[in-house]
Tab-separated table of C-alpha atoms in Angstrom:
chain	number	residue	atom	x	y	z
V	40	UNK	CA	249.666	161.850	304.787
V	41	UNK	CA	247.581	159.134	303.758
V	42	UNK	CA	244.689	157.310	305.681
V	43	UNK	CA	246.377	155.196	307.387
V	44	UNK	CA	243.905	152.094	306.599
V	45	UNK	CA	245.110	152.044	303.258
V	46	UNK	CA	249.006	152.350	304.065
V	47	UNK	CA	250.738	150.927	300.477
V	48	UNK	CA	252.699	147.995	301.285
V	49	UNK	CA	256.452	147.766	301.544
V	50	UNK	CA	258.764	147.170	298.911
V	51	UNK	CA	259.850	143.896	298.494
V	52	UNK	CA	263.832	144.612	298.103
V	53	UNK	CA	266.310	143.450	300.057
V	54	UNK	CA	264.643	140.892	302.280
V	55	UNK	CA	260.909	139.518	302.144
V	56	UNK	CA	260.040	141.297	304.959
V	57	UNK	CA	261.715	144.695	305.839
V	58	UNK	CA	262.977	145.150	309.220
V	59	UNK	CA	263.267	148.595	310.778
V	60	UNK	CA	265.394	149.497	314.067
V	61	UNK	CA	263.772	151.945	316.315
V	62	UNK	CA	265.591	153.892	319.014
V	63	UNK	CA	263.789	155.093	321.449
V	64	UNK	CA	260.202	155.082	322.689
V	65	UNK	CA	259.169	158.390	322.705
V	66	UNK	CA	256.112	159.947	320.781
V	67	UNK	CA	257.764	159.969	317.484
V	68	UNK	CA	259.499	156.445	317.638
V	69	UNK	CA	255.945	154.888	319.199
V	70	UNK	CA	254.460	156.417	316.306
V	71	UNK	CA	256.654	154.877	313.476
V	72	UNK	CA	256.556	151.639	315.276
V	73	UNK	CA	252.802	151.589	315.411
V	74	UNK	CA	252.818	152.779	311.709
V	75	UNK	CA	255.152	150.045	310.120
V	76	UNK	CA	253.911	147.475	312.005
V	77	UNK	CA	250.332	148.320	310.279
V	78	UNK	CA	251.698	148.297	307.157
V	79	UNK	CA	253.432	144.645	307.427
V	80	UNK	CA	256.728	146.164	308.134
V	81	UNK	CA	259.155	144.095	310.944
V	82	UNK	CA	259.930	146.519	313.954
V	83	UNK	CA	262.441	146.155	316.629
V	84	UNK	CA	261.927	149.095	319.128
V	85	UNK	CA	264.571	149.879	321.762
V	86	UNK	CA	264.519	152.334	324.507
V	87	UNK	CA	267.500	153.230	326.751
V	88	UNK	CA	264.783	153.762	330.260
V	89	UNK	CA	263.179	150.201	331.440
V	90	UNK	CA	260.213	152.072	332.422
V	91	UNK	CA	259.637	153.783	329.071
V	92	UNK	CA	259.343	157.137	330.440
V	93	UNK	CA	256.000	155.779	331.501
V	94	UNK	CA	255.857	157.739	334.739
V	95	UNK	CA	257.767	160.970	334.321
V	96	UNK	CA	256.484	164.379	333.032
V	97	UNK	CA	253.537	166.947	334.032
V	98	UNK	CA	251.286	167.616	331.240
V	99	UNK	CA	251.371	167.899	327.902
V	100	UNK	CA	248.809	170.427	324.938
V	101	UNK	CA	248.211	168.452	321.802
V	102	UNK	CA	247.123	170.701	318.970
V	103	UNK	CA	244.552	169.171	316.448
V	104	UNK	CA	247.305	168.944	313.830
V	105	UNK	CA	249.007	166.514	316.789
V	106	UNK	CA	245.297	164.767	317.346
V	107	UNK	CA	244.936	164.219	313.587
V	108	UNK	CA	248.010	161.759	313.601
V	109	UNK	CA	246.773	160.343	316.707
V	110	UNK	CA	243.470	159.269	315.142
V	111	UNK	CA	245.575	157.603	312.130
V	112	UNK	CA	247.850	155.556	315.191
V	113	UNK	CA	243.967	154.127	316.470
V	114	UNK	CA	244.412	155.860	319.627
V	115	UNK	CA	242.197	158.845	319.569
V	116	UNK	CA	239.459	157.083	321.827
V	117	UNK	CA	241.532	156.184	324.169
V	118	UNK	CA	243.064	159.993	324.036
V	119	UNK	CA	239.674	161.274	324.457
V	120	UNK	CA	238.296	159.332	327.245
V	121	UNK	CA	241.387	160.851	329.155
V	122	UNK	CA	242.037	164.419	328.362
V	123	UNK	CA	240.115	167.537	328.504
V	124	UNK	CA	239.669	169.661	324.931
V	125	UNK	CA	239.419	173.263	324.872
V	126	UNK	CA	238.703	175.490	322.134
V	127	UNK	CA	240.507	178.941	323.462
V	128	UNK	CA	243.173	180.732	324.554
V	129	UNK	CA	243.308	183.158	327.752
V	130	UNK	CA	245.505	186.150	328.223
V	131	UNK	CA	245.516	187.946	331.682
V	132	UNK	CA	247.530	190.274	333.713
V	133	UNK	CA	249.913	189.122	336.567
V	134	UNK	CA	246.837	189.816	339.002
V	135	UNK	CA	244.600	187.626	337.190
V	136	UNK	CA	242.187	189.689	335.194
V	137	UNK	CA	241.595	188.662	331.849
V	138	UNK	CA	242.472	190.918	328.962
V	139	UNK	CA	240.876	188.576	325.858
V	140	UNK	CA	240.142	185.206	324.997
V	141	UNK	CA	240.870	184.331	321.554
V	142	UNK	CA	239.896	180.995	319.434
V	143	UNK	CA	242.515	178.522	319.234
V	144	UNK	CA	243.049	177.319	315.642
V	145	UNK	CA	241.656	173.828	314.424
V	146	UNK	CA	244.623	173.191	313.222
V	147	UNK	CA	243.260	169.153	312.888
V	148	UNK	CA	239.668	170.089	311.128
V	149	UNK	CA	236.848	170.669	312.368
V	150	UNK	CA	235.952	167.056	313.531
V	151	UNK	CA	238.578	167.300	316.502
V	152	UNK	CA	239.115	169.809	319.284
V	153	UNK	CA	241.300	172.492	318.695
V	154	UNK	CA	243.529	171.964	321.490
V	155	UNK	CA	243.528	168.790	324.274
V	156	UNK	CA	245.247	168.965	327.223
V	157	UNK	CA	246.092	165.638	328.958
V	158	UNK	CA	248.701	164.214	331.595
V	159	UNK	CA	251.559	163.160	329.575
V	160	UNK	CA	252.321	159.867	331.506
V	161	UNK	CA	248.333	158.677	330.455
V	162	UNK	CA	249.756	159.456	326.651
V	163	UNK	CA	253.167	157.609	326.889
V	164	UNK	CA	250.848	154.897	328.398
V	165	UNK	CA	248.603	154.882	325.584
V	166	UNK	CA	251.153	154.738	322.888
V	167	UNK	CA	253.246	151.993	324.881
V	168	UNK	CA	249.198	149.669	324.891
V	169	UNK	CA	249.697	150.599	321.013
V	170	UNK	CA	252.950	149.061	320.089
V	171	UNK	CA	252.323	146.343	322.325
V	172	UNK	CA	249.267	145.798	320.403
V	173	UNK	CA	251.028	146.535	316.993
V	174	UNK	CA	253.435	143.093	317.622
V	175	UNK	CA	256.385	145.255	317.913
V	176	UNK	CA	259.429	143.934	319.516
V	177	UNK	CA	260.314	145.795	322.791
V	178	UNK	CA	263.771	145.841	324.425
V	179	UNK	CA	263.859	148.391	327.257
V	180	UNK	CA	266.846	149.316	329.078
V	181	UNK	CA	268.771	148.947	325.850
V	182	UNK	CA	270.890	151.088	323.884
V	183	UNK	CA	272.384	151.203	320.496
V	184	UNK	CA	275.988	151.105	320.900
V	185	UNK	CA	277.271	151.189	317.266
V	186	UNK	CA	275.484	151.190	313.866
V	187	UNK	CA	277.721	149.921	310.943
V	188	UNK	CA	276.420	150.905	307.876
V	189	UNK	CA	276.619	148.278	304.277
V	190	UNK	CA	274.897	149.248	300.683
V	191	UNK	CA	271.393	147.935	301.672
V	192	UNK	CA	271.520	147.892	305.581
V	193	UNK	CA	273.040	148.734	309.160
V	194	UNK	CA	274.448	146.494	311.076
V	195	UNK	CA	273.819	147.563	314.688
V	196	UNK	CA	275.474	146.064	318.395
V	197	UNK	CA	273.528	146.409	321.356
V	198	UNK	CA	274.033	147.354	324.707
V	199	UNK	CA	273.649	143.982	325.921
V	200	UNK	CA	276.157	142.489	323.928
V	201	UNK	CA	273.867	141.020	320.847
V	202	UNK	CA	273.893	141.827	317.393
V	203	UNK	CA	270.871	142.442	314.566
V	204	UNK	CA	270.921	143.547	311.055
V	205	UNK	CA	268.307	145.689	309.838
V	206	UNK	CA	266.914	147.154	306.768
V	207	UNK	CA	266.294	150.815	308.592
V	208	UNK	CA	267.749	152.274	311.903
V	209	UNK	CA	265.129	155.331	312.398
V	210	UNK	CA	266.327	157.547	314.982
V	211	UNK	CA	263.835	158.566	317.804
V	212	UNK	CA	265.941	159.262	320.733
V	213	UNK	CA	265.215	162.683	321.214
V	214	UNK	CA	267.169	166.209	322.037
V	215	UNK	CA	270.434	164.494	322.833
V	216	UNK	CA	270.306	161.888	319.711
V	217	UNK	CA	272.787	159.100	320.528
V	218	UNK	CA	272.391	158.380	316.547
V	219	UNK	CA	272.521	161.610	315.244
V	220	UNK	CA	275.911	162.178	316.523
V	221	UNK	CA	276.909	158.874	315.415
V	222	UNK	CA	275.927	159.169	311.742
V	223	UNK	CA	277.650	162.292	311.785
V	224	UNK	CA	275.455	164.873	311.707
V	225	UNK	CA	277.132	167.757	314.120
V	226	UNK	CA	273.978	170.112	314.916
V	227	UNK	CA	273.598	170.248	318.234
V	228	UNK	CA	270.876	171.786	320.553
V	229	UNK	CA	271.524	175.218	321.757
V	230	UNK	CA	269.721	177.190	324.507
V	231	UNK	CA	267.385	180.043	323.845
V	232	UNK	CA	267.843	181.770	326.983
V	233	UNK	CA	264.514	180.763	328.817
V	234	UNK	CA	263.699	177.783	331.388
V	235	UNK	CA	260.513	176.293	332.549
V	236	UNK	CA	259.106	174.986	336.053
V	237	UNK	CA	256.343	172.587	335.620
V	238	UNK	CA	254.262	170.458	337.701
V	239	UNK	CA	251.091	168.484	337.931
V	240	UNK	CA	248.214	169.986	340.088
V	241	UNK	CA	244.623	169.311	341.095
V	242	UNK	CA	242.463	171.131	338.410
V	243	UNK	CA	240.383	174.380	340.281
V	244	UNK	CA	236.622	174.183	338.708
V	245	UNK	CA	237.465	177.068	336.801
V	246	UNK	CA	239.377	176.253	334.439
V	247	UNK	CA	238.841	175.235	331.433
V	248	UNK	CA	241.440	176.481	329.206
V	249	UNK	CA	244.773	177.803	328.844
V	250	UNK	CA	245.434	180.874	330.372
V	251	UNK	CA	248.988	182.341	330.032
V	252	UNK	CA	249.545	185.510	332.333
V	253	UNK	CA	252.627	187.594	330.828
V	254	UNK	CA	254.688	190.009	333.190
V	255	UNK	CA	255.451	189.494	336.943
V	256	UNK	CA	258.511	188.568	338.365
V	257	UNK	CA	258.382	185.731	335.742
V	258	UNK	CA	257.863	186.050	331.412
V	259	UNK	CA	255.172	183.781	331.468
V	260	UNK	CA	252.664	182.022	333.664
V	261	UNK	CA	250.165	179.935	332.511
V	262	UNK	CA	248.346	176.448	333.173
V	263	UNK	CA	246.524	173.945	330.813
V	264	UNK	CA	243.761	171.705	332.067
V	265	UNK	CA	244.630	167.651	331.254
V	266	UNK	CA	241.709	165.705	332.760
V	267	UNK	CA	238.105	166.281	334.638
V	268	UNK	CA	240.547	166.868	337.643
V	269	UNK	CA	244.096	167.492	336.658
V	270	UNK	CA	245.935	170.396	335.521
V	271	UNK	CA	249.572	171.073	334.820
V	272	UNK	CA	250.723	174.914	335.447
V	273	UNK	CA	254.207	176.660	334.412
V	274	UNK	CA	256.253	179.530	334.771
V	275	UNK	CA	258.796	180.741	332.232
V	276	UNK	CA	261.592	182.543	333.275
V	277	UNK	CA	265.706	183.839	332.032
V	278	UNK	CA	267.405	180.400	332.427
V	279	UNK	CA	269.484	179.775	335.241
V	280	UNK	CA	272.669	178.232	335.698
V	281	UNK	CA	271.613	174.756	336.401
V	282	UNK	CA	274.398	173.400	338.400
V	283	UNK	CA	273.297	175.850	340.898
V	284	UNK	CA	270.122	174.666	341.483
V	285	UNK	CA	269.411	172.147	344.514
V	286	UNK	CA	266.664	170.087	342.709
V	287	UNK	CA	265.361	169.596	346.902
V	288	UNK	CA	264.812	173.485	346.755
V	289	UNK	CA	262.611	172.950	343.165
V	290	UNK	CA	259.111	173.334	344.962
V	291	UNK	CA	260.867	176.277	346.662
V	292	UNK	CA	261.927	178.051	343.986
V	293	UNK	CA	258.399	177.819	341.419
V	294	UNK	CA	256.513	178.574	344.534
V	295	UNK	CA	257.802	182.032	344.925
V	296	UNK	CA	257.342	182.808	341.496
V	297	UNK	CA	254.225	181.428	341.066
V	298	UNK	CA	252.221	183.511	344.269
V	299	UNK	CA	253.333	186.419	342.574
V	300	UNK	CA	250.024	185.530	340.111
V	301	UNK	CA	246.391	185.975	341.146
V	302	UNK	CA	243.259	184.506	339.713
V	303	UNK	CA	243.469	180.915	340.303
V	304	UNK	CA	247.399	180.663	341.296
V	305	UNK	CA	247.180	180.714	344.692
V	306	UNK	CA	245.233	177.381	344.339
V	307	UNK	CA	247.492	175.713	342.304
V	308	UNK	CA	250.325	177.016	344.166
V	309	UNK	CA	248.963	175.263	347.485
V	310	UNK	CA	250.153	172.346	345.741
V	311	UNK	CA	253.809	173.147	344.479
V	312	UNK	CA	255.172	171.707	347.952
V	313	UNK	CA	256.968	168.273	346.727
V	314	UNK	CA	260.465	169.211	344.737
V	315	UNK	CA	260.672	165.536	343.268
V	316	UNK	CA	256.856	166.541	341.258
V	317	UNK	CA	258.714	169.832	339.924
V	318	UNK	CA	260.146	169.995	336.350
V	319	UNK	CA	262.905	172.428	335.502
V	320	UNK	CA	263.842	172.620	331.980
V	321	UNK	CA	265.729	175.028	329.708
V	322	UNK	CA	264.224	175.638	326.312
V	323	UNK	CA	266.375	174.632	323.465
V	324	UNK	CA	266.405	175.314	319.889
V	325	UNK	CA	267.367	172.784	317.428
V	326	UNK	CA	267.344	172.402	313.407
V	327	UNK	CA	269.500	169.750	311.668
V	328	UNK	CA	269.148	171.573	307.917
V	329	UNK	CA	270.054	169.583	304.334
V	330	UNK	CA	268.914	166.118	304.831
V	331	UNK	CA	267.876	164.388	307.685
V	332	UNK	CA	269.803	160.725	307.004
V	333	UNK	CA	272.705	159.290	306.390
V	334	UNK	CA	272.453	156.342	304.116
V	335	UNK	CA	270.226	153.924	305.771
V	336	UNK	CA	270.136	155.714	309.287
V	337	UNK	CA	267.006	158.477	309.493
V	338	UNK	CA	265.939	160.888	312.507
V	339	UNK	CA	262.219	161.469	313.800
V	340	UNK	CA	261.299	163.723	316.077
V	341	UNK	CA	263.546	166.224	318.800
V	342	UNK	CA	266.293	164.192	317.014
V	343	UNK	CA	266.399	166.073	313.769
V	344	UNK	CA	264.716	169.581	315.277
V	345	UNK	CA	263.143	171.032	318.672
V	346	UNK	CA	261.596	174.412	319.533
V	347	UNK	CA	260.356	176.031	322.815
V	348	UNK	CA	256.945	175.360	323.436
V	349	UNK	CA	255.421	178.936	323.412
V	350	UNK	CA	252.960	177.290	320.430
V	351	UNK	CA	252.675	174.311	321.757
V	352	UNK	CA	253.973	172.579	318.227
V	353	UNK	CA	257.117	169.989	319.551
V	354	UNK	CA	255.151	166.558	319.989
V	355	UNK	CA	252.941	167.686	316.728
V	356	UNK	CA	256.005	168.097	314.952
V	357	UNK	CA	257.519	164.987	316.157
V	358	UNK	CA	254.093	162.780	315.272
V	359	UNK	CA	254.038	164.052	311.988
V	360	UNK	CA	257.812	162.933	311.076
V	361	UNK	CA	256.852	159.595	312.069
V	362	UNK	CA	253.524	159.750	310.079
V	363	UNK	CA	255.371	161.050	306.935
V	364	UNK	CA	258.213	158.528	307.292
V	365	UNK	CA	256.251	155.733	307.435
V	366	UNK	CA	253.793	156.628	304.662
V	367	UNK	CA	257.182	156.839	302.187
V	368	UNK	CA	258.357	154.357	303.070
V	369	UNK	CA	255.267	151.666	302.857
V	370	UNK	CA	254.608	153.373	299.405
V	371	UNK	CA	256.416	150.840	297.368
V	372	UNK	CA	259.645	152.881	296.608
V	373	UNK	CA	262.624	151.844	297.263
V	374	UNK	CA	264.586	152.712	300.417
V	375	UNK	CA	267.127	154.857	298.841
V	376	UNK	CA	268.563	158.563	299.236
V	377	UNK	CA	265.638	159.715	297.344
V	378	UNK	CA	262.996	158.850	299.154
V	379	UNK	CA	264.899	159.768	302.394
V	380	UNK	CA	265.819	163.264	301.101
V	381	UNK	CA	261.518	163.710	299.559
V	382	UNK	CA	260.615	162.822	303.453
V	383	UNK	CA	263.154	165.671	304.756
V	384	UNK	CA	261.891	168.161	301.535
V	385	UNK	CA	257.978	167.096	302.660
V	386	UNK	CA	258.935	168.473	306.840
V	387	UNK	CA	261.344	170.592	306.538
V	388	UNK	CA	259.295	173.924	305.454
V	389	UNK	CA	256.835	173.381	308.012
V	390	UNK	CA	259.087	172.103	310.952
V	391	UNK	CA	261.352	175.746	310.028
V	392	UNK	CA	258.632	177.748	310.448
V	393	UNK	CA	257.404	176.502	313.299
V	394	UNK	CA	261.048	176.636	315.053
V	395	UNK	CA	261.494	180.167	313.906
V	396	UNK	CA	257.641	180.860	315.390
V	397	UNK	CA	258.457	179.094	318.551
V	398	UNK	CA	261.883	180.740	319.446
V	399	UNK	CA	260.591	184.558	318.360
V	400	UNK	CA	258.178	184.618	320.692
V	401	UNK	CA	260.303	184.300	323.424
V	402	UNK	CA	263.125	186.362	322.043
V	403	UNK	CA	260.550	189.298	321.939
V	404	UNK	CA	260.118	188.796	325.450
V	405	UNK	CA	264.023	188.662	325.972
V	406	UNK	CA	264.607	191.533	324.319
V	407	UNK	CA	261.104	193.397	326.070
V	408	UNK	CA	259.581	194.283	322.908
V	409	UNK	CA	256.140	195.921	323.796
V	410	UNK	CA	254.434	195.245	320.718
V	411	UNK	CA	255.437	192.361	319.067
V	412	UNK	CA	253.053	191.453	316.368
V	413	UNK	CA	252.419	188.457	318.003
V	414	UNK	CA	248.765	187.992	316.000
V	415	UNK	CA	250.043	187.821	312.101
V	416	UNK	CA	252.828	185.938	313.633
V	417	UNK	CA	250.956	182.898	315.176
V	418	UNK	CA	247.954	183.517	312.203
V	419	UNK	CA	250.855	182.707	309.530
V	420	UNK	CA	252.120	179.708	311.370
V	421	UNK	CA	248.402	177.868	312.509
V	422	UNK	CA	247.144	178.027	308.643
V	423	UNK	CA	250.253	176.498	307.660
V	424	UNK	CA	249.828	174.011	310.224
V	425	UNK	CA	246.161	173.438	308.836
V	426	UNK	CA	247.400	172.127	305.670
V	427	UNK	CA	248.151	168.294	305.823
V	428	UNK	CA	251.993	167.870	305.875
């Protein structure tokens, strides 16, 4: 990626000022818009939730490769002054006692923390202030209901009933793309067998890492600290069949998996008493393989790929797509199949392998293998991820 103070402009093709589309307001479409608008580019951005997913979600570990691209959006101060970096990695038995602490990667440089934890509704906040700032156009509570595609545009119809023609649609709306199904591309997420209960908690003065506990009545329990008093704690488990599940039984249900952990738990799980503050989630695998466009239409993000966070690599991906993108396509080239296809040949290597990474881990735990080599397995993947995309 280049710097982005010295983003090339756009091309000059089509009209005098190109005009991107963005759907959805996510990381990776906040990114892009924040990114074109720097480099002189028109941006629409629409977003299906009026509150712009400003409020929902428990916390959220940002690797350095993920704080790198921050720094290039201008918001690393702001990401700072809010989160808590770390610099290792905890492993303990169900009973608390630690086994080892190992390093975490600087997968960003040196010049940034290795790993940040931080609420994710203070980061959605901070990347809304930024494409706000950027002079993006916001439309929330909108939707994209068909995308009409000519030689050098799309020609999209809102939800609302109005109309806009656009140079670029870039497709940021997540797991469930809208706009990847309706360009055609038929991937489709598929679960890996494993769910998550999260929720936001008051931060016990001890911690000041990640510390994942393996074994118990769950696969995984762990927490991450996100602020001088915040934390957000989880428990991984065999996915259950959701329809089953009384979302006003949630606090019930990661409550009696989580006092099952020593150490710290038994503070944190004090606090897992409000169902509407727990998160249940299956993990889903996702990679859309051969080109991630079609014509003038382009995906970002969980749209083209997603992964289980057992490395903590899905809004890192999803930033760097954005950062990519938008670096092509202020480089002067033209907005053609080629450059579309050298953006999905410049991700797709390093988005595979950290799918493949992401999704092995837990299948070793599936299957109970006692000694995966879990070491070479996550060394492999961080150097990659040290390497500038």
């Amino acid at each position: 990626m280049t710097d982005s103070r010295t983003l090339p402009q756009p091309p000059a093709g089509g009209t005098a000022t190109p005009t991107v589309l963005v759907i959805g307001g996510g990381a990776s479409g906040n990114a892009a818009a924040i990114l074109l608008r720097r480099a002189g580019i028109a941006v629409d951005l629409i977003e299906a939730r009026p509150d712009w997913n400003a409020t929902t979600g428990s916390g959220i570990t940002l690797q350095g490769n993920a704080l790198r691209v921050l720094r290039e959006l201008g918001v690393w101060e702001r990401i700072a002054a809010c989160g808590y970096p770390y610099g290792s990695l905890g492993v303990t038995t169900p009973d608390g006692t630690v086994l080892f602490v190992a390093e975490d990667f600087r997968t960003g440089g040196e010049d940034l923390p290795a790993t940040l934890g931080m609420q994710r509704p203070q980061l959605q906040q901070i990347l809304i202030d930024a494409v706000r700032e950027s002079g993006a156009r916001v439309r929330l509570g909108t939707t994209a209901e068909s995308l009409e595609q000519g030689a050098d545009g799309v020609s999209v119809r809102f939800s609302d009933g109005s109309e806009g023609r656009y140079d670029l649609v870039i497709g940021a709306d997540g797991l469930n793309s809208a706009t990847r199904a309706a360009i055609g591309i038929t991937e489709r997420p598929e679960p890996t067998g494993m769910a998550i209960w999260r929720i936001a908690a008051p931060r016990p003065a001890g911690v000041t890492r990640t510390d994942l506990a393996y074994g118990g009545p769950a696969y995984i329990a762990g927490y991450t600290p996100t602020g001088e008093h915040t934390l957000y704690a989880y428990v991984v488990e065999a996915c259950r069949d959701r329809a089953a599940l009384d979302p006003a039984a949630y606090a019930d249900e990661m409550r009696r998996l989580a006092r099952a952990y020593g150490g710290v738990w038994p503070e944190i799980t004090e606090h897992i008493t409000d169902p509407k503050q727990v998160n249940y989630t299956w993990f889903d695998r996702l990679l859309v393989e051969g080109s991630w466009h079609r014509g003038r239409v382009v995906l970002v993000g969980d749209a083209a790929h997603c992964c289980p966070p057992t490395i903590a690599q899905g809004a890192a991906m999803s930033l760097e797509d954005s950062a990519v993108l938008a670096e092509l396509l202020s480089s002067g080239r033209e907005w053609d199949d080629e450059l579309f296809q050298a953006y999905y040949d410049r991700r797709i290597a390093r988005v595979r392998t950290v799918v493949e990474a992401s999704v092995q881990i837990g299948q070793w735990q599936l299957d109970g293998v006692r000694d995966p080599d879990m070491a070479g397995l996550l060394g492999r993947t961080m150097t990659l991820l040290k390497e500038r995309p």
